[in-house]
Amino acid sequence: MSNPRTEPGQPAEPDPLAEWMDAASQALGLTADSPDAQQRRLLLAVARDVAHAVARPAAPLSTFLLGVAVGRGADPEQAAAALAGLARDWPDQPAPDEE
């Protein structure tokens, strides 16, 4: 995989995230469904929004739900926007009292 930030005319550098996603997709038998760069950015943006607005552990679980929704036919951009909006509107939670 090449890194899209490589300057034109320069040798392509490996993109570790793309390589990981390709390997993970292949390990799960999803080789035709490995997310492209735009899809990865969409997933990472949703994870970031949820982690910052709700809780860090909610990020991977939310991207899982996004994947389930898309797998069932939801539009990826609309589903991501719905989750991002939900996270944006999520009420602030007080930090738990430490004993």
mmCIF file with all atom_site columns, C-alpha atoms in Angstrom:
data_model
loop_
_atom_site.group_PDB
_atom_site.id
_atom_site.type_symbol
_atom_site.label_atom_id
_atom_site.label_alt_id
_atom_site.label_comp_id
_atom_site.label_asym_id
_atom_site.label_entity_id
_atom_site.label_seq_id
_atom_site.pdbx_PDB_ins_code
_atom_site.Cartn_x
_atom_site.Cartn_y
_atom_site.Cartn_z
_atom_site.occupancy
_atom_site.B_iso_or_equiv
_atom_site.pdbx_formal_charge
_atom_site.auth_seq_id
_atom_site.auth_comp_id
_atom_site.auth_asym_id
_atom_site.auth_atom_id
_atom_site.pdbx_PDB_model_num
ATOM 1  C CA . MET A 1 1  ? 0.000   0.000   0.000  1.00 0.00 ? 1  MET A CA 1
ATOM 2  C CA . SER A 1 2  ? 1.243   3.483   -0.697 1.00 0.00 ? 2  SER A CA 1
ATOM 3  C CA . ASN A 1 3  ? 0.963   6.485   1.527  1.00 0.00 ? 3  ASN A CA 1
ATOM 4  C CA . PRO A 1 4  ? -1.198  9.227   -0.073 1.00 0.00 ? 4  PRO A CA 1
ATOM 5  C CA . ARG A 1 5  ? 0.971   11.905  1.594  1.00 0.00 ? 5  ARG A CA 1
ATOM 6  C CA . THR A 1 6  ? 4.009   10.884  -0.436 1.00 0.00 ? 6  THR A CA 1
ATOM 7  C CA . GLU A 1 7  ? 5.193   13.649  -2.780 1.00 0.00 ? 7  GLU A CA 1
ATOM 8  C CA . PRO A 1 8  ? 4.760   13.002  -6.517 1.00 0.00 ? 8  PRO A CA 1
ATOM 9  C CA . GLY A 1 9  ? 7.875   11.435  -7.996 1.00 0.00 ? 9  GLY A CA 1
ATOM 10 C CA . GLN A 1 10 ? 8.996   10.108  -4.609 1.00 0.00 ? 10 GLN A CA 1
ATOM 11 C CA . PRO A 1 11 ? 9.004   6.399   -3.829 1.00 0.00 ? 11 PRO A CA 1
ATOM 12 C CA . ALA A 1 12 ? 5.772   5.362   -2.154 1.00 0.00 ? 12 ALA A CA 1
ATOM 13 C CA . GLU A 1 13 ? 6.032   4.743   1.571  1.00 0.00 ? 13 GLU A CA 1
ATOM 14 C CA . PRO A 1 14 ? 4.030   1.982   3.210  1.00 0.00 ? 14 PRO A CA 1
ATOM 15 C CA . ASP A 1 15 ? 0.778   3.021   4.883  1.00 0.00 ? 15 ASP A CA 1
ATOM 16 C CA . PRO A 1 16 ? 0.594   0.923   8.077  1.00 0.00 ? 16 PRO A CA 1
ATOM 17 C CA . LEU A 1 17 ? -3.118  1.573   8.589  1.00 0.00 ? 17 LEU A CA 1
ATOM 18 C CA . ALA A 1 18 ? -3.999  0.475   5.054  1.00 0.00 ? 18 ALA A CA 1
ATOM 19 C CA . GLU A 1 19 ? -1.767  -2.572  5.399  1.00 0.00 ? 19 GLU A CA 1
ATOM 20 C CA . TRP A 1 20 ? -3.417  -3.483  8.715  1.00 0.00 ? 20 TRP A CA 1
ATOM 21 C CA . MET A 1 21 ? -6.930  -3.029  7.320  1.00 0.00 ? 21 MET A CA 1
ATOM 22 C CA . ASP A 1 22 ? -6.117  -5.179  4.293  1.00 0.00 ? 22 ASP A CA 1
ATOM 23 C CA . ALA A 1 23 ? -4.630  -7.913  6.505  1.00 0.00 ? 23 ALA A CA 1
ATOM 24 C CA . ALA A 1 24 ? -7.515  -7.749  8.990  1.00 0.00 ? 24 ALA A CA 1
ATOM 25 C CA . SER A 1 25 ? -10.077 -7.863  6.180  1.00 0.00 ? 25 SER A CA 1
ATOM 26 C CA . GLN A 1 26 ? -8.327  -10.848 4.646  1.00 0.00 ? 26 GLN A CA 1
ATOM 27 C CA . ALA A 1 27 ? -8.156  -12.637 8.016  1.00 0.00 ? 27 ALA A CA 1
ATOM 28 C CA . LEU A 1 28 ? -11.915 -12.185 8.355  1.00 0.00 ? 28 LEU A CA 1
ATOM 29 C CA . GLY A 1 29 ? -12.648 -13.290 4.800  1.00 0.00 ? 29 GLY A CA 1
ATOM 30 C CA . LEU A 1 30 ? -13.661 -9.768  3.766  1.00 0.00 ? 30 LEU A CA 1
ATOM 31 C CA . THR A 1 31 ? -10.994 -9.132  1.140  1.00 0.00 ? 31 THR A CA 1
ATOM 32 C CA . ALA A 1 32 ? -13.394 -7.454  -1.280 1.00 0.00 ? 32 ALA A CA 1
ATOM 33 C CA . ASP A 1 33 ? -14.714 -5.248  1.522  1.00 0.00 ? 33 ASP A CA 1
ATOM 34 C CA . SER A 1 34 ? -11.514 -3.722  2.899  1.00 0.00 ? 34 SER A CA 1
ATOM 35 C CA . PRO A 1 35 ? -12.309 -0.060  3.613  1.00 0.00 ? 35 PRO A CA 1
ATOM 36 C CA . ASP A 1 36 ? -10.712 2.473   1.302  1.00 0.00 ? 36 ASP A CA 1
ATOM 37 C CA . ALA A 1 37 ? -9.037  5.671   2.535  1.00 0.00 ? 37 ALA A CA 1
ATOM 38 C CA . GLN A 1 38 ? -12.284 7.670   2.515  1.00 0.00 ? 38 GLN A CA 1
ATOM 39 C CA . GLN A 1 39 ? -14.128 4.972   4.464  1.00 0.00 ? 39 GLN A CA 1
ATOM 40 C CA . ARG A 1 40 ? -11.283 4.768   6.999  1.00 0.00 ? 40 ARG A CA 1
ATOM 41 C CA . ARG A 1 41 ? -11.439 8.551   7.496  1.00 0.00 ? 41 ARG A CA 1
ATOM 42 C CA . LEU A 1 42 ? -15.203 8.308   8.035  1.00 0.00 ? 42 LEU A CA 1
ATOM 43 C CA . LEU A 1 43 ? -14.818 5.546   10.635 1.00 0.00 ? 43 LEU A CA 1
ATOM 44 C CA . LEU A 1 44 ? -12.007 7.361   12.425 1.00 0.00 ? 44 LEU A CA 1
ATOM 45 C CA . ALA A 1 45 ? -14.027 10.589  12.526 1.00 0.00 ? 45 ALA A CA 1
ATOM 46 C CA . VAL A 1 46 ? -16.997 8.794   14.101 1.00 0.00 ? 46 VAL A CA 1
ATOM 47 C CA . ALA A 1 47 ? -14.704 7.068   16.602 1.00 0.00 ? 47 ALA A CA 1
ATOM 48 C CA . ARG A 1 48 ? -13.091 10.416  17.496 1.00 0.00 ? 48 ARG A CA 1
ATOM 49 C CA . ASP A 1 49 ? -16.434 12.191  17.948 1.00 0.00 ? 49 ASP A CA 1
ATOM 50 C CA . VAL A 1 50 ? -17.865 9.420   20.107 1.00 0.00 ? 50 VAL A CA 1
ATOM 51 C CA . ALA A 1 51 ? -14.697 9.016   22.186 1.00 0.00 ? 51 ALA A CA 1
ATOM 52 C CA . HIS A 1 52 ? -14.561 12.745  22.945 1.00 0.00 ? 52 HIS A CA 1
ATOM 53 C CA . ALA A 1 53 ? -18.271 13.312  23.564 1.00 0.00 ? 53 ALA A CA 1
ATOM 54 C CA . VAL A 1 54 ? -19.388 10.072  25.195 1.00 0.00 ? 54 VAL A CA 1
ATOM 55 C CA . ALA A 1 55 ? -16.575 7.818   26.428 1.00 0.00 ? 55 ALA A CA 1
ATOM 56 C CA . ARG A 1 56 ? -13.488 6.251   24.889 1.00 0.00 ? 56 ARG A CA 1
ATOM 57 C CA . PRO A 1 57 ? -14.860 2.685   25.122 1.00 0.00 ? 57 PRO A CA 1
ATOM 58 C CA . ALA A 1 58 ? -17.947 3.814   23.202 1.00 0.00 ? 58 ALA A CA 1
ATOM 59 C CA . ALA A 1 59 ? -15.824 4.548   20.109 1.00 0.00 ? 59 ALA A CA 1
ATOM 60 C CA . PRO A 1 60 ? -15.056 1.000   18.906 1.00 0.00 ? 60 PRO A CA 1
ATOM 61 C CA . LEU A 1 61 ? -18.513 -0.189  19.900 1.00 0.00 ? 61 LEU A CA 1
ATOM 62 C CA . SER A 1 62 ? -20.101 2.642   17.928 1.00 0.00 ? 62 SER A CA 1
ATOM 63 C CA . THR A 1 63 ? -18.033 1.900   14.829 1.00 0.00 ? 63 THR A CA 1
ATOM 64 C CA . PHE A 1 64 ? -19.121 -1.732  15.175 1.00 0.00 ? 64 PHE A CA 1
ATOM 65 C CA . LEU A 1 65 ? -22.759 -0.589  15.195 1.00 0.00 ? 65 LEU A CA 1
ATOM 66 C CA . LEU A 1 66 ? -22.043 1.616   12.184 1.00 0.00 ? 66 LEU A CA 1
ATOM 67 C CA . GLY A 1 67 ? -20.678 -1.432  10.366 1.00 0.00 ? 67 GLY A CA 1
ATOM 68 C CA . VAL A 1 68 ? -23.747 -3.479  11.269 1.00 0.00 ? 68 VAL A CA 1
ATOM 69 C CA . ALA A 1 69 ? -26.035 -0.714  10.004 1.00 0.00 ? 69 ALA A CA 1
ATOM 70 C CA . VAL A 1 70 ? -24.106 -0.389  6.739  1.00 0.00 ? 70 VAL A CA 1
ATOM 71 C CA . GLY A 1 71 ? -24.065 -4.166  6.363  1.00 0.00 ? 71 GLY A CA 1
ATOM 72 C CA . ARG A 1 72 ? -27.851 -4.070  6.607  1.00 0.00 ? 72 ARG A CA 1
ATOM 73 C CA . GLY A 1 73 ? -28.101 -1.481  3.862  1.00 0.00 ? 73 GLY A CA 1
ATOM 74 C CA . ALA A 1 74 ? -27.735 1.907   5.579  1.00 0.00 ? 74 ALA A CA 1
ATOM 75 C CA . ASP A 1 75 ? -25.908 4.632   3.689  1.00 0.00 ? 75 ASP A CA 1
ATOM 76 C CA . PRO A 1 76 ? -22.449 4.930   5.314  1.00 0.00 ? 76 PRO A CA 1
ATOM 77 C CA . GLU A 1 77 ? -22.343 8.747   5.220  1.00 0.00 ? 77 GLU A CA 1
ATOM 78 C CA . GLN A 1 78 ? -25.849 9.107   6.654  1.00 0.00 ? 78 GLN A CA 1
ATOM 79 C CA . ALA A 1 79 ? -25.254 6.518   9.365  1.00 0.00 ? 79 ALA A CA 1
ATOM 80 C CA . ALA A 1 80 ? -21.952 8.163   10.324 1.00 0.00 ? 80 ALA A CA 1
ATOM 81 C CA . ALA A 1 81 ? -23.642 11.570  10.431 1.00 0.00 ? 81 ALA A CA 1
ATOM 82 C CA . ALA A 1 82 ? -26.383 10.168  12.671 1.00 0.00 ? 82 ALA A CA 1
ATOM 83 C CA . LEU A 1 83 ? -23.816 8.815   15.139 1.00 0.00 ? 83 LEU A CA 1
ATOM 84 C CA . ALA A 1 84 ? -21.751 12.006  15.032 1.00 0.00 ? 84 ALA A CA 1
ATOM 85 C CA . GLY A 1 85 ? -24.884 14.069  15.688 1.00 0.00 ? 85 GLY A CA 1
ATOM 86 C CA . LEU A 1 86 ? -25.920 11.821  18.544 1.00 0.00 ? 86 LEU A CA 1
ATOM 87 C CA . ALA A 1 87 ? -22.454 12.136  20.074 1.00 0.00 ? 87 ALA A CA 1
ATOM 88 C CA . ARG A 1 88 ? -22.461 15.917  19.613 1.00 0.00 ? 88 ARG A CA 1
ATOM 89 C CA . ASP A 1 89 ? -25.817 16.181  21.416 1.00 0.00 ? 89 ASP A CA 1
ATOM 90 C CA . TRP A 1 90 ? -24.915 13.669  24.126 1.00 0.00 ? 90 TRP A CA 1
ATOM 91 C CA . PRO A 1 91 ? -25.258 15.231  27.577 1.00 0.00 ? 91 PRO A CA 1
ATOM 92 C CA . ASP A 1 92 ? -22.072 15.738  29.549 1.00 0.00 ? 92 ASP A CA 1
ATOM 93 C CA . GLN A 1 93 ? -21.675 13.069  32.170 1.00 0.00 ? 93 GLN A CA 1
ATOM 94 C CA . PRO A 1 94 ? -20.225 13.952  35.550 1.00 0.00 ? 94 PRO A CA 1
ATOM 95 C CA . ALA A 1 95 ? -17.044 12.103  36.419 1.00 0.00 ? 95 ALA A CA 1
ATOM 96 C CA . PRO A 1 96 ? -17.744 9.219   38.807 1.00 0.00 ? 96 PRO A CA 1
ATOM 97 C CA . ASP A 1 97 ? -16.838 9.944   42.408 1.00 0.00 ? 97 ASP A CA 1
ATOM 98 C CA . GLU A 1 98 ? -13.612 8.321   43.430 1.00 0.00 ? 98 GLU A CA 1
ATOM 99 C CA . GLU A 1 99 ? -13.639 6.613   46.769 1.00 0.00 ? 99 GLU A CA 1
#
